[in-house]
Amino acid sequence: MHHSSEILLGLFIVYIAAQIGAEISQRLKMPAVVGELLAGVLIGPSVLGLINVNEALEVLAEIGAVLLLFSVGLETRISELRKIGTTAFMVGIAGVILPFLLGFLWAHLAGFDTPRAMFVAAAFVATSAGITARVLQEMGVLNRVESQVILGAAIIDDILAMLLLAVVTALQGGGINITSLLLMLLEAIGFVIVVVMVGSYLMKHSTHLLDAPISPHSPLTISVTLCIGLAVASSYFGLAAIIGAFLAGLVLSETVEHYTLDKELLPITALLVPFFFVVTGAKIDISSLGNYSALMAVVVVTVLAVAGKLVGCGLGALSLGKKSALIVGMGMVPRGEVGIIVASLGLQANVITGGTYAIIIAMCLLTSIIAPPALNKLLAGVNDQHKPSRPSR
């Protein structure tokens, strides 16, 4: 078969599997993302072997994640995030410290030396904003205060996880350059602040740039260009590309066109976002977990990973009330692509073995599958007493 035909066939299989998985999941009263993740496991190399995760799928998955967080940003207001800034900061800090300590404890007891144990623990830290954001978006609760806390804390998580990963990577080489780490941290924080402050100011005072388009599609194309540009800039500052995309949406949410942009983006996200979740599921190698000790390790690691975020982030959000704190804690549970990236770096650098890599990947996948239905149930049983009002434009 011709190479281009193989690529198209792979895209077709992934998209069909995503739609079937989402449909089944929703019929079972679970978020679509659960079905998409499991569909990826099923069609991936370790089960049916219908697809291999090649460069084309990786690129589409990355674009899907970027557009997902961009659309979430469009539905989020900077003024709302400012109201919960202190709580989000507390959630972000606690959601890094406790999971890291639990991950380090497990790795140390499993026989890893201190530097390697710290690397394994780093995979426990960062939250996958994409997975939780999809659930919140599906339920139409992005304006709830708990959702705002989760999204704000996810940005803080990403900055701290980036710094932590830099530390543990440096330890593998035998030393840490404090100056470089501080510079990296300041650059990341500065990038977020500049984009939010300057970007929101410019958008509030330059809405005519989108009001008088060259063509009917210009507002959307200009906005998507900003999204991709900030995603690229974000990665240059050591942050995940999805953070830059979220910030782009956040800035554009200050314009009067943000409702229109959100609607115009829906067909694009419907096409591309499923690739992110299916590809994430397809990356797990079930064959590496075919013995009792490995399965028990997966169970223990997953329990620790869930408990770390549920307790740590929950304590950070306790000022919102116990039920809201539980929602925030559960919303921060998914590790998704962030933990997978850390594990992949460890495998490439020979810091961890293939078996440990499979255990971490399984944990990332399981936390991504466990959290959505639990979050769905928690949110369905809560009234809107904490929902902040959204001013009319």
mmCIF file of C-alpha atoms in Angstrom:
data_model
loop_
_atom_site.group_PDB
_atom_site.id
_atom_site.type_symbol
_atom_site.label_atom_id
_atom_site.label_comp_id
_atom_site.label_asym_id
_atom_site.label_seq_id
_atom_site.Cartn_x
_atom_site.Cartn_y
_atom_site.Cartn_z
ATOM 1 C CA MET A 1 0.000 0.000 0.000
ATOM 2 C CA HIS A 2 1.226 3.491 -0.825
ATOM 3 C CA HIS A 3 2.608 5.445 2.142
ATOM 4 C CA SER A 4 -0.020 8.208 1.897
ATOM 5 C CA SER A 5 -2.780 5.581 1.729
ATOM 6 C CA GLU A 6 -1.451 3.940 4.884
ATOM 7 C CA ILE A 7 -1.509 7.278 6.688
ATOM 8 C CA LEU A 8 -5.078 7.980 5.567
ATOM 9 C CA LEU A 9 -6.161 4.487 6.599
ATOM 10 C CA GLY A 10 -4.641 5.034 10.053
ATOM 11 C CA LEU A 11 -6.466 8.369 10.416
ATOM 12 C CA PHE A 12 -9.718 6.716 9.328
ATOM 13 C CA ILE A 13 -9.361 3.881 11.854
ATOM 14 C CA VAL A 14 -8.536 6.279 14.683
ATOM 15 C CA TYR A 15 -11.451 8.583 13.925
ATOM 16 C CA ILE A 16 -13.984 5.778 13.544
ATOM 17 C CA ALA A 17 -12.759 4.170 16.795
ATOM 18 C CA ALA A 18 -13.037 7.537 18.568
ATOM 19 C CA GLN A 19 -16.643 8.010 17.442
ATOM 20 C CA ILE A 20 -17.675 4.475 18.390
ATOM 21 C CA GLY A 21 -15.901 4.685 21.748
ATOM 22 C CA ALA A 22 -17.446 8.080 22.527
ATOM 23 C CA GLU A 23 -20.906 6.878 21.550
ATOM 24 C CA ILE A 24 -20.714 3.771 23.738
ATOM 25 C CA SER A 25 -19.291 5.757 26.633
ATOM 26 C CA GLN A 26 -22.033 8.377 26.483
ATOM 27 C CA ARG A 27 -24.727 5.687 26.277
ATOM 28 C CA LEU A 28 -23.258 4.282 29.494
ATOM 29 C CA LYS A 29 -23.614 7.755 31.064
ATOM 30 C CA MET A 30 -19.858 8.385 31.060
ATOM 31 C CA PRO A 31 -17.882 11.228 29.421
ATOM 32 C CA ALA A 32 -16.907 10.670 25.774
ATOM 33 C CA VAL A 33 -13.222 10.976 26.657
ATOM 34 C CA VAL A 34 -13.324 7.643 28.524
ATOM 35 C CA GLY A 35 -14.522 5.823 25.413
ATOM 36 C CA GLU A 36 -11.924 7.561 23.256
ATOM 37 C CA LEU A 37 -9.084 6.579 25.591
ATOM 38 C CA LEU A 38 -10.220 2.953 25.750
ATOM 39 C CA ALA A 39 -10.719 2.889 21.976
ATOM 40 C CA GLY A 40 -7.063 3.887 21.664
ATOM 41 C CA VAL A 41 -5.996 0.996 23.894
ATOM 42 C CA LEU A 42 -8.109 -1.430 21.859
ATOM 43 C CA ILE A 43 -6.881 -0.464 18.383
ATOM 44 C CA GLY A 44 -3.311 0.196 19.522
ATOM 45 C CA PRO A 45 -0.269 -2.067 18.999
ATOM 46 C CA SER A 46 -0.715 -3.951 22.282
ATOM 47 C CA VAL A 47 -4.255 -5.293 21.565
ATOM 48 C CA LEU A 48 -5.640 -5.403 18.003
ATOM 49 C CA GLY A 49 -2.654 -3.726 16.361
ATOM 50 C CA LEU A 50 -4.810 -1.836 13.862
ATOM 51 C CA ILE A 51 -2.617 1.267 14.112
ATOM 52 C CA ASN A 52 0.911 2.284 14.992
ATOM 53 C CA VAL A 53 1.409 5.673 16.601
ATOM 54 C CA ASN A 54 3.372 7.333 13.797
ATOM 55 C CA GLU A 55 4.435 10.923 13.272
ATOM 56 C CA ALA A 56 1.210 11.854 11.463
ATOM 57 C CA LEU A 57 -0.939 10.698 14.383
ATOM 58 C CA GLU A 58 1.368 12.373 16.899
ATOM 59 C CA VAL A 59 1.065 15.694 15.052
ATOM 60 C CA LEU A 60 -2.730 15.489 14.831
ATOM 61 C CA ALA A 61 -2.908 14.525 18.511
ATOM 62 C CA GLU A 62 -0.794 17.546 19.454
ATOM 63 C CA ILE A 63 -2.926 19.872 17.330
ATOM 64 C CA GLY A 64 -6.064 18.382 18.873
ATOM 65 C CA ALA A 65 -4.787 19.034 22.407
ATOM 66 C CA VAL A 66 -3.800 22.594 21.479
ATOM 67 C CA LEU A 67 -7.219 23.385 19.968
ATOM 68 C CA LEU A 68 -9.023 21.802 22.925
ATOM 69 C CA LEU A 69 -7.279 24.048 25.447
ATOM 70 C CA PHE A 70 -7.737 27.020 23.131
ATOM 71 C CA SER A 71 -11.504 26.455 23.098
ATOM 72 C CA VAL A 72 -11.491 26.053 26.893
ATOM 73 C CA GLY A 73 -9.651 29.363 27.203
ATOM 74 C CA LEU A 74 -12.334 31.058 25.067
ATOM 75 C CA GLU A 75 -14.924 30.007 27.642
ATOM 76 C CA THR A 76 -12.898 31.277 30.590
ATOM 77 C CA ARG A 77 -12.644 34.868 31.788
ATOM 78 C CA ILE A 78 -9.498 36.415 33.253
ATOM 79 C CA SER A 79 -11.601 38.275 35.816
ATOM 80 C CA GLU A 80 -12.983 34.950 37.045
ATOM 81 C CA LEU A 81 -9.501 33.446 37.360
ATOM 82 C CA ARG A 82 -8.333 36.438 39.378
ATOM 83 C CA LYS A 83 -11.066 35.825 41.939
ATOM 84 C CA ILE A 84 -9.727 32.359 42.715
ATOM 85 C CA GLY A 85 -5.997 33.143 42.296
ATOM 86 C CA THR A 86 -5.013 32.351 45.887
ATOM 87 C CA THR A 87 -6.996 29.123 45.996
ATOM 88 C CA ALA A 88 -5.600 27.995 42.622
ATOM 89 C CA PHE A 89 -2.081 28.706 43.881
ATOM 90 C CA MET A 90 -2.641 26.656 47.035
ATOM 91 C CA VAL A 91 -4.118 23.801 44.986
ATOM 92 C CA GLY A 92 -1.214 23.897 42.542
ATOM 93 C CA ILE A 93 1.442 23.827 45.282
ATOM 94 C CA ALA A 94 -0.212 21.091 47.353
ATOM 95 C CA GLY A 95 -0.935 19.132 44.182
ATOM 96 C CA VAL A 96 2.778 18.961 43.430
ATOM 97 C CA ILE A 97 4.260 18.320 46.869
ATOM 98 C CA LEU A 98 2.135 15.377 48.076
ATOM 99 C CA PRO A 99 2.099 13.396 44.779
ATOM 100 C CA PHE A 100 5.869 13.851 44.469
ATOM 101 C CA LEU A 101 6.458 12.569 48.005
ATOM 102 C CA LEU A 102 4.203 9.550 47.446
ATOM 103 C CA GLY A 103 5.843 8.786 44.101
ATOM 104 C CA PHE A 104 9.304 9.068 45.615
ATOM 105 C CA LEU A 105 8.322 6.784 48.494
ATOM 106 C CA TRP A 106 7.063 4.077 46.131
ATOM 107 C CA ALA A 107 10.106 4.304 43.856
ATOM 108 C CA HIS A 108 12.487 4.215 46.817
ATOM 109 C CA LEU A 109 10.775 1.142 48.285
ATOM 110 C CA ALA A 110 10.856 -0.441 44.810
ATOM 111 C CA GLY A 111 14.651 -0.265 44.888
ATOM 112 C CA PHE A 112 15.470 2.895 42.936
ATOM 113 C CA ASP A 113 18.361 5.047 44.121
ATOM 114 C CA THR A 114 17.526 8.633 45.135
ATOM 115 C CA PRO A 115 18.111 10.416 41.783
ATOM 116 C CA ARG A 116 16.121 7.780 39.838
ATOM 117 C CA ALA A 117 13.381 7.704 42.455
ATOM 118 C CA MET A 118 13.024 11.470 42.079
ATOM 119 C CA PHE A 119 12.680 11.074 38.323
ATOM 120 C CA VAL A 120 9.924 8.488 38.740
ATOM 121 C CA ALA A 121 8.208 10.775 41.271
ATOM 122 C CA ALA A 122 8.209 13.601 38.719
ATOM 123 C CA ALA A 123 5.749 11.582 36.617
ATOM 124 C CA PHE A 124 3.267 11.761 39.527
ATOM 125 C CA VAL A 125 3.194 15.547 39.582
ATOM 126 C CA ALA A 126 1.705 17.386 36.602
ATOM 127 C CA THR A 127 -2.018 17.305 35.842
ATOM 128 C CA SER A 128 -3.297 16.715 32.318
ATOM 129 C CA ALA A 129 -5.391 19.814 31.774
ATOM 130 C CA GLY A 130 -6.661 18.508 28.443
ATOM 131 C CA ILE A 131 -8.552 15.537 29.856
ATOM 132 C CA THR A 132 -10.236 17.382 32.713
ATOM 133 C CA ALA A 133 -10.983 20.366 30.475
ATOM 134 C CA ARG A 134 -12.798 18.091 28.008
ATOM 135 C CA VAL A 135 -15.043 16.709 30.775
ATOM 136 C CA LEU A 136 -15.798 20.183 32.140
ATOM 137 C CA GLN A 137 -16.535 21.437 28.639
ATOM 138 C CA GLU A 138 -18.824 18.502 27.831
ATOM 139 C CA MET A 139 -20.830 19.176 30.994
ATOM 140 C CA GLY A 140 -21.024 22.928 30.338
ATOM 141 C CA VAL A 141 -19.561 23.797 33.744
ATOM 142 C CA LEU A 142 -16.440 25.735 32.757
ATOM 143 C CA ASN A 143 -17.824 28.811 34.536
ATOM 144 C CA ARG A 144 -18.128 27.060 37.897
ATOM 145 C CA VAL A 145 -15.651 28.205 40.512
ATOM 146 C CA GLU A 146 -14.269 24.654 40.876
ATOM 147 C CA SER A 147 -13.530 24.563 37.141
ATOM 148 C CA GLN A 148 -11.736 27.905 37.323
ATOM 149 C CA VAL A 149 -9.620 26.664 40.229
ATOM 150 C CA ILE A 150 -8.715 23.471 38.338
ATOM 151 C CA LEU A 151 -7.657 25.367 35.208
ATOM 152 C CA GLY A 152 -5.684 27.968 37.162
ATOM 153 C CA ALA A 153 -3.981 25.306 39.282
ATOM 154 C CA ALA A 154 -3.128 23.300 36.146
ATOM 155 C CA ILE A 155 -1.049 26.218 34.858
ATOM 156 C CA ILE A 156 0.778 26.472 38.199
ATOM 157 C CA ASP A 157 1.232 22.697 38.162
ATOM 158 C CA ASP A 158 2.814 22.849 34.720
ATOM 159 C CA ILE A 159 5.305 25.531 35.754
ATOM 160 C CA LEU A 160 6.296 23.652 38.917
ATOM 161 C CA ALA A 161 6.444 20.313 37.068
ATOM 162 C CA MET A 162 8.732 21.871 34.459
ATOM 163 C CA LEU A 163 11.055 23.150 37.181
ATOM 164 C CA LEU A 164 10.963 19.840 39.040
ATOM 165 C CA LEU A 165 11.738 17.874 35.875
ATOM 166 C CA ALA A 166 14.701 20.148 35.217
ATOM 167 C CA VAL A 167 15.980 19.468 38.756
ATOM 168 C CA VAL A 168 15.683 15.687 38.601
ATOM 169 C CA THR A 169 17.167 15.593 35.091
ATOM 170 C CA ALA A 170 20.139 17.601 36.321
ATOM 171 C CA LEU A 171 20.568 15.158 39.206
ATOM 172 C CA GLN A 172 20.997 12.306 36.733
ATOM 173 C CA GLY A 173 24.037 14.175 35.412
ATOM 174 C CA GLY A 174 25.425 14.741 38.885
ATOM 175 C CA GLY A 175 24.701 18.401 39.529
ATOM 176 C CA ILE A 176 22.236 21.293 39.515
ATOM 177 C CA ASN A 177 22.760 24.785 38.137
ATOM 178 C CA ILE A 178 20.659 26.925 40.488
ATOM 179 C CA THR A 179 21.055 30.037 38.327
ATOM 180 C CA SER A 180 19.710 28.265 35.221
ATOM 181 C CA LEU A 181 16.762 26.842 37.156
ATOM 182 C CA LEU A 182 15.815 30.222 38.607
ATOM 183 C CA LEU A 183 16.121 31.831 35.180
ATOM 184 C CA MET A 184 13.911 29.132 33.692
ATOM 185 C CA LEU A 185 11.298 29.628 36.401
ATOM 186 C CA LEU A 186 11.295 33.421 36.001
ATOM 187 C CA GLU A 187 10.980 33.101 32.219
ATOM 188 C CA ALA A 188 7.992 30.758 32.517
ATOM 189 C CA ILE A 189 6.188 32.929 35.089
ATOM 190 C CA GLY A 190 7.038 36.079 33.139
ATOM 191 C CA PHE A 191 5.666 34.572 29.937
ATOM 192 C CA VAL A 192 2.316 33.757 31.544
ATOM 193 C CA ILE A 193 2.021 37.185 33.217
ATOM 194 C CA VAL A 194 2.978 39.133 30.086
ATOM 195 C CA VAL A 195 0.551 37.211 27.872
ATOM 196 C CA VAL A 196 -2.338 37.589 30.305
ATOM 197 C CA MET A 197 -1.735 41.230 31.252
ATOM 198 C CA VAL A 198 -0.583 42.682 27.938
ATOM 199 C CA GLY A 199 -2.737 40.403 25.785
ATOM 200 C CA SER A 200 -5.970 41.152 27.635
ATOM 201 C CA TYR A 201 -5.233 44.907 27.527
ATOM 202 C CA LEU A 202 -4.585 44.843 23.789
ATOM 203 C CA MET A 203 -7.693 42.800 23.070
ATOM 204 C CA LYS A 204 -9.930 45.075 25.116
ATOM 205 C CA HIS A 205 -8.638 48.124 23.247
ATOM 206 C CA SER A 206 -8.142 46.588 19.793
ATOM 207 C CA THR A 207 -11.321 44.641 19.152
ATOM 208 C CA HIS A 208 -11.639 46.441 15.798
ATOM 209 C CA LEU A 209 -8.995 44.033 14.495
ATOM 210 C CA LEU A 210 -11.655 41.312 14.576
ATOM 211 C CA ASP A 211 -14.644 43.588 13.915
ATOM 212 C CA ALA A 212 -13.606 44.546 10.387
ATOM 213 C CA PRO A 213 -12.366 41.308 8.818
ATOM 214 C CA ILE A 214 -10.991 40.991 5.309
ATOM 215 C CA SER A 215 -13.203 37.939 4.807
ATOM 216 C CA PRO A 216 -15.963 36.318 6.924
ATOM 217 C CA HIS A 217 -13.444 33.741 8.168
ATOM 218 C CA SER A 218 -10.721 36.212 9.147
ATOM 219 C CA PRO A 219 -11.617 36.463 12.874
ATOM 220 C CA LEU A 220 -11.283 32.678 13.205
ATOM 221 C CA THR A 221 -8.075 32.423 11.179
ATOM 222 C CA ILE A 222 -6.487 35.327 13.064
ATOM 223 C CA SER A 223 -7.470 33.731 16.368
ATOM 224 C CA VAL A 224 -6.153 30.284 15.425
ATOM 225 C CA THR A 225 -2.903 31.923 14.290
ATOM 226 C CA LEU A 226 -2.570 33.532 17.729
ATOM 227 C CA CYS A 227 -3.325 30.164 19.338
ATOM 228 C CA ILE A 228 -0.601 28.330 17.417
ATOM 229 C CA GLY A 229 1.862 31.188 17.890
ATOM 230 C CA LEU A 230 1.456 31.236 21.670
ATOM 231 C CA ALA A 231 1.587 27.420 21.776
ATOM 232 C CA VAL A 232 4.985 27.568 20.051
ATOM 233 C CA ALA A 233 6.160 30.401 22.315
ATOM 234 C CA SER A 234 5.030 28.455 25.378
ATOM 235 C CA SER A 235 7.164 25.453 24.440
ATOM 236 C CA TYR A 236 10.189 27.725 23.987
ATOM 237 C CA PHE A 237 9.743 28.887 27.584
ATOM 238 C CA GLY A 238 9.724 25.297 28.830
ATOM 239 C CA LEU A 239 5.958 25.029 29.267
ATOM 240 C CA ALA A 240 3.567 22.644 27.547
ATOM 241 C CA ALA A 241 2.222 23.932 24.232
ATOM 242 C CA ILE A 242 -1.334 23.524 25.538
ATOM 243 C CA ILE A 243 -0.664 26.206 28.181
ATOM 244 C CA GLY A 244 0.112 28.736 25.456
ATOM 245 C CA ALA A 245 -3.047 27.699 23.604
ATOM 246 C CA PHE A 246 -5.120 28.117 26.767
ATOM 247 C CA LEU A 247 -3.634 31.582 27.323
ATOM 248 C CA ALA A 248 -4.507 32.539 23.715
ATOM 249 C CA GLY A 249 -8.123 31.570 24.317
ATOM 250 C CA LEU A 250 -8.083 33.372 27.649
ATOM 251 C CA VAL A 251 -6.908 36.589 25.998
ATOM 252 C CA LEU A 252 -9.475 36.325 23.181
ATOM 253 C CA SER A 253 -12.256 35.718 25.717
ATOM 254 C CA GLU A 254 -11.971 39.451 26.458
ATOM 255 C CA THR A 255 -13.246 40.333 22.960
ATOM 256 C CA VAL A 256 -16.901 40.720 22.003
ATOM 257 C CA GLU A 257 -16.424 38.035 19.327
ATOM 258 C CA HIS A 258 -15.471 35.245 21.724
ATOM 259 C CA TYR A 259 -18.935 33.627 21.590
ATOM 260 C CA THR A 260 -18.842 33.581 17.789
ATOM 261 C CA LEU A 261 -15.290 32.240 17.755
ATOM 262 C CA ASP A 262 -16.287 29.476 20.159
ATOM 263 C CA LYS A 263 -19.117 28.341 17.871
ATOM 264 C CA GLU A 264 -16.961 28.508 14.723
ATOM 265 C CA LEU A 265 -14.280 26.432 16.416
ATOM 266 C CA LEU A 266 -16.656 23.560 17.275
ATOM 267 C CA PRO A 267 -16.444 21.706 13.909
ATOM 268 C CA ILE A 268 -12.646 21.935 13.961
ATOM 269 C CA THR A 269 -12.331 20.585 17.492
ATOM 270 C CA ALA A 270 -14.878 17.839 16.712
ATOM 271 C CA LEU A 271 -12.536 16.674 13.954
ATOM 272 C CA LEU A 272 -9.152 16.964 15.663
ATOM 273 C CA VAL A 273 -9.584 16.636 19.454
ATOM 274 C CA PRO A 274 -10.497 12.901 19.398
ATOM 275 C CA PHE A 275 -7.086 12.112 17.903
ATOM 276 C CA PHE A 276 -5.412 13.338 21.089
ATOM 277 C CA PHE A 277 -7.319 10.953 23.348
ATOM 278 C CA VAL A 278 -7.171 7.909 21.069
ATOM 279 C CA VAL A 279 -3.424 8.309 20.521
ATOM 280 C CA THR A 280 -2.913 8.711 24.284
ATOM 281 C CA GLY A 281 -4.697 5.401 24.856
ATOM 282 C CA ALA A 282 -2.814 3.654 22.037
ATOM 283 C CA LYS A 283 0.562 4.336 23.664
ATOM 284 C CA ILE A 284 0.170 1.834 26.489
ATOM 285 C CA ASP A 285 1.854 -1.548 26.075
ATOM 286 C CA ILE A 286 -0.366 -4.069 27.869
ATOM 287 C CA SER A 287 2.080 -6.927 27.228
ATOM 288 C CA SER A 288 4.539 -5.360 29.676
ATOM 289 C CA LEU A 289 1.942 -5.774 32.416
ATOM 290 C CA GLY A 290 1.346 -9.483 31.905
ATOM 291 C CA ASN A 291 2.565 -10.697 35.298
ATOM 292 C CA TYR A 292 1.215 -10.450 38.831
ATOM 293 C CA SER A 293 3.962 -8.231 40.267
ATOM 294 C CA ALA A 294 3.612 -5.694 37.457
ATOM 295 C CA LEU A 295 -0.174 -5.580 37.845
ATOM 296 C CA MET A 296 0.135 -5.100 41.597
ATOM 297 C CA ALA A 297 2.639 -2.305 41.005
ATOM 298 C CA VAL A 298 0.165 -0.627 38.642
ATOM 299 C CA VAL A 299 -2.573 -0.844 41.283
ATOM 300 C CA VAL A 300 -0.356 0.588 44.031
ATOM 301 C CA VAL A 301 1.043 3.367 41.841
ATOM 302 C CA THR A 302 -2.417 4.333 40.587
ATOM 303 C CA VAL A 303 -3.851 4.441 44.124
ATOM 304 C CA LEU A 304 -0.961 6.638 45.259
ATOM 305 C CA ALA A 305 -1.334 8.883 42.209
ATOM 306 C CA VAL A 306 -5.072 9.351 42.805
ATOM 307 C CA ALA A 307 -4.640 9.854 46.553
ATOM 308 C CA GLY A 308 -1.838 12.383 46.059
ATOM 309 C CA LYS A 309 -3.952 14.723 43.958
ATOM 310 C CA LEU A 310 -7.253 14.033 45.687
ATOM 311 C CA VAL A 311 -5.849 14.772 49.142
ATOM 312 C CA GLY A 312 -3.234 17.392 48.240
ATOM 313 C CA CYS A 313 -5.392 19.455 45.874
ATOM 314 C CA GLY A 314 -8.468 18.864 47.998
ATOM 315 C CA LEU A 315 -6.747 20.354 51.040
ATOM 316 C CA GLY A 316 -5.649 23.328 48.932
ATOM 317 C CA ALA A 317 -9.274 23.958 47.909
ATOM 318 C CA LEU A 318 -10.835 23.325 51.328
ATOM 319 C CA SER A 319 -11.826 26.992 51.615
ATOM 320 C CA LEU A 320 -14.476 26.319 48.932
ATOM 321 C CA GLY A 321 -16.181 23.677 51.068
ATOM 322 C CA LYS A 322 -15.720 19.916 51.321
ATOM 323 C CA LYS A 323 -17.743 18.975 48.224
ATOM 324 C CA SER A 324 -16.070 21.581 46.042
ATOM 325 C CA ALA A 325 -12.653 20.559 47.398
ATOM 326 C CA LEU A 326 -13.415 16.969 46.402
ATOM 327 C CA ILE A 327 -14.395 18.115 42.901
ATOM 328 C CA VAL A 328 -11.167 20.094 42.540
ATOM 329 C CA GLY A 329 -9.089 17.186 43.836
ATOM 330 C CA MET A 330 -10.698 14.749 41.391
ATOM 331 C CA GLY A 331 -10.329 17.236 38.540
ATOM 332 C CA MET A 332 -6.567 17.333 39.137
ATOM 333 C CA VAL A 333 -6.170 13.528 39.150
ATOM 334 C CA PRO A 334 -5.568 12.784 35.403
ATOM 335 C CA ARG A 335 -1.879 12.608 34.456
ATOM 336 C CA GLY A 336 -2.455 11.895 30.760
ATOM 337 C CA GLU A 337 0.127 13.111 28.286
ATOM 338 C CA VAL A 338 2.204 14.995 30.871
ATOM 339 C CA GLY A 339 3.131 11.886 32.833
ATOM 340 C CA ILE A 340 3.680 10.008 29.570
ATOM 341 C CA ILE A 341 6.175 12.641 28.408
ATOM 342 C CA VAL A 342 8.124 12.399 31.677
ATOM 343 C CA ALA A 343 8.174 8.603 31.478
ATOM 344 C CA SER A 344 9.304 8.725 27.834
ATOM 345 C CA LEU A 345 12.203 11.022 28.730
ATOM 346 C CA GLY A 346 13.218 8.651 31.508
ATOM 347 C CA LEU A 347 13.157 5.654 29.160
ATOM 348 C CA GLN A 348 15.181 7.460 26.499
ATOM 349 C CA ALA A 349 17.798 8.465 29.065
ATOM 350 C CA ASN A 350 17.932 4.907 30.524
ATOM 351 C CA VAL A 351 16.838 6.260 33.903
ATOM 352 C CA ILE A 352 13.979 3.765 34.054
ATOM 353 C CA THR A 353 13.444 0.320 32.511
ATOM 354 C CA GLY A 354 10.767 -0.716 30.029
ATOM 355 C CA GLY A 355 8.814 -2.390 32.856
ATOM 356 C CA THR A 356 8.783 0.758 34.997
ATOM 357 C CA TYR A 357 7.874 2.796 31.932
ATOM 358 C CA ALA A 358 4.844 0.531 31.300
ATOM 359 C CA ILE A 359 3.751 0.878 34.931
ATOM 360 C CA ILE A 360 3.899 4.690 34.776
ATOM 361 C CA ILE A 361 2.107 4.767 31.414
ATOM 362 C CA ALA A 362 -0.612 2.478 32.818
ATOM 363 C CA MET A 363 -0.973 4.813 35.805
ATOM 364 C CA CYS A 364 -1.305 7.817 33.481
ATOM 365 C CA LEU A 365 -3.968 6.041 31.454
ATOM 366 C CA LEU A 366 -5.888 4.706 34.462
ATOM 367 C CA THR A 367 -5.986 8.097 36.198
ATOM 368 C CA SER A 368 -7.244 9.555 32.920
ATOM 369 C CA ILE A 369 -10.015 6.924 32.779
ATOM 370 C CA ILE A 370 -10.958 6.954 36.490
ATOM 371 C CA ALA A 371 -11.262 10.718 36.890
ATOM 372 C CA PRO A 372 -13.801 11.678 34.158
ATOM 373 C CA PRO A 373 -16.745 9.505 35.303
ATOM 374 C CA ALA A 374 -16.026 10.329 38.961
ATOM 375 C CA LEU A 375 -15.873 14.041 38.141
ATOM 376 C CA ASN A 376 -19.041 13.699 36.074
ATOM 377 C CA LYS A 377 -20.896 12.136 39.012
ATOM 378 C CA LEU A 378 -19.616 14.694 41.523
ATOM 379 C CA LEU A 379 -20.579 17.653 39.361
ATOM 380 C CA ALA A 380 -23.980 16.203 38.489
ATOM 381 C CA GLY A 381 -24.865 16.103 42.174
ATOM 382 C CA VAL A 382 -23.853 19.665 43.003
ATOM 383 C CA ASN A 383 -26.053 22.724 42.650
ATOM 384 C CA ASP A 384 -24.844 25.998 41.138
ATOM 385 C CA GLN A 385 -24.423 27.940 44.364
ATOM 386 C CA HIS A 386 -20.719 28.555 43.674
ATOM 387 C CA LYS A 387 -21.162 29.413 40.006
ATOM 388 C CA PRO A 388 -19.822 32.938 39.368
ATOM 389 C CA SER A 389 -21.920 35.252 37.254
ATOM 390 C CA ARG A 390 -20.700 35.969 33.731
ATOM 391 C CA PRO A 391 -21.248 39.566 32.723
ATOM 392 C CA SER A 392 -23.146 40.146 29.496
ATOM 393 C CA ARG A 393 -21.150 41.672 26.714
#
